[in-house]
């Protein structure tokens, strides 16, 4: 099939790479978000998907808005049979959805209808789910509501961060997406409507929502920190200082009772109280500084005994 691939961030790269290597499908163009300023040098940077397309000499379309008439005209000229989508980052209007013969097939990193929305991996970890996966479904105007062609499952490990889990799903999802496109071409797949039961939503994670709430139980604090690692990164306020927090370890037994947010610094580590048992901090990153061992930071900061993480 003639394919126009839409995607932007690193998790979309494995899917594009598999399709570029496919002997059954021809990637005739790539759609990605416009080049953006990024990094400390504030340089204008191509998206990871755009960079891979450039390496293979594939035409790259970067519409500011998917409703741009010029984009619709060029897409129509390309005449794709199908358009796979992986984390493109923008809604597609009906005229654009209608262009490919077999529609747009979206790879979403959850087992739909669970965790529709922008941050399904983060939501699954934060909620304490045991299983998640990827779903390939036909894109429609609703938010991740289209009928599903196929799924791949993935167990969520006790120590998974969002970055680690997303990395595995990006790889398994790439295999799923390729097999679904093969099945569509062969006429062997029928998309199945999503169930009305089990619908949940995963809104975009913001910096504000990544703030650690130490009044929650230790297990919840642990999950929530891992769910926003590495981006945007969990953080807490310690006095006047904003501190990023790496994944923590709940401690079942500690010979000291700590209030939520209260610190305890010992030779074997740095601990913070929660609503239940304390957690051991691994690494922290004070504002304007590099990542460092939490115990070293705490000793150097000479924290006032009355100071609480908030």
mmCIF file of N, CA and C in Angstrom, residues 265-266 269-270 282 284 292-302:
data_model
loop_
_atom_site.group_PDB
_atom_site.id
_atom_site.type_symbol
_atom_site.label_atom_id
_atom_site.label_comp_id
_atom_site.label_asym_id
_atom_site.label_seq_id
_atom_site.Cartn_x
_atom_site.Cartn_y
_atom_site.Cartn_z
ATOM 1 N N UNK A 265 17.554 12.041 57.402
ATOM 2 C CA UNK A 265 18.805 11.787 56.682
ATOM 3 C C UNK A 265 19.708 10.936 57.552
ATOM 4 N N UNK A 266 20.075 9.759 57.037
ATOM 5 C CA UNK A 266 20.953 8.851 57.776
ATOM 6 C C UNK A 266 22.042 8.348 56.842
ATOM 7 N N UNK A 269 20.744 6.510 53.793
ATOM 8 C CA UNK A 269 19.910 7.171 52.805
ATOM 9 C C UNK A 269 19.101 8.330 53.339
ATOM 10 N N UNK A 270 18.298 8.885 52.449
ATOM 11 C CA UNK A 270 17.430 10.007 52.771
ATOM 12 C C UNK A 270 15.982 9.551 52.639
ATOM 13 N N UNK A 282 16.053 8.374 45.987
ATOM 14 C CA UNK A 282 17.259 7.889 45.306
ATOM 15 C C UNK A 282 18.105 9.069 44.848
ATOM 16 N N UNK A 284 17.906 13.385 43.450
ATOM 17 C CA UNK A 284 17.137 14.616 43.318
ATOM 18 C C UNK A 284 17.911 15.587 42.433
ATOM 19 N N UNK A 292 21.711 14.459 41.536
ATOM 20 C CA UNK A 292 22.681 14.002 42.530
ATOM 21 C C UNK A 292 22.014 13.055 43.513
ATOM 22 N N UNK A 293 22.836 12.325 44.256
ATOM 23 C CA UNK A 293 22.313 11.425 45.281
ATOM 24 C C UNK A 293 21.529 12.236 46.309
ATOM 25 N N UNK A 294 20.352 11.750 46.665
ATOM 26 C CA UNK A 294 19.477 12.502 47.570
ATOM 27 C C UNK A 294 20.121 12.744 48.933
ATOM 28 N N UNK A 295 20.823 11.718 49.461
ATOM 29 C CA UNK A 295 21.440 11.870 50.775
ATOM 30 C C UNK A 295 22.530 12.939 50.748
ATOM 31 N N UNK A 296 23.315 12.972 49.660
ATOM 32 C CA UNK A 296 24.367 13.993 49.542
ATOM 33 C C UNK A 296 23.753 15.384 49.486
ATOM 34 N N UNK A 297 22.673 15.515 48.731
ATOM 35 C CA UNK A 297 21.999 16.815 48.650
ATOM 36 C C UNK A 297 21.469 17.247 50.013
ATOM 37 N N UNK A 298 20.798 16.325 50.703
ATOM 38 C CA UNK A 298 20.182 16.660 51.980
ATOM 39 C C UNK A 298 21.227 17.089 53.012
ATOM 40 N N UNK A 299 22.374 16.383 53.015
ATOM 41 C CA UNK A 299 23.423 16.760 53.975
ATOM 42 C C UNK A 299 23.991 18.139 53.626
ATOM 43 N N UNK A 300 24.207 18.362 52.335
ATOM 44 C CA UNK A 300 24.762 19.639 51.919
ATOM 45 C C UNK A 300 23.803 20.791 52.142
ATOM 46 N N UNK A 301 22.505 20.513 52.016
ATOM 47 C CA UNK A 301 21.506 21.568 52.191
ATOM 48 C C UNK A 301 21.280 21.917 53.651
ATOM 49 N N UNK A 302 21.728 21.028 54.567
ATOM 50 C CA UNK A 302 21.553 21.255 56.013
ATOM 51 C C UNK A 302 20.116 21.669 56.319
#
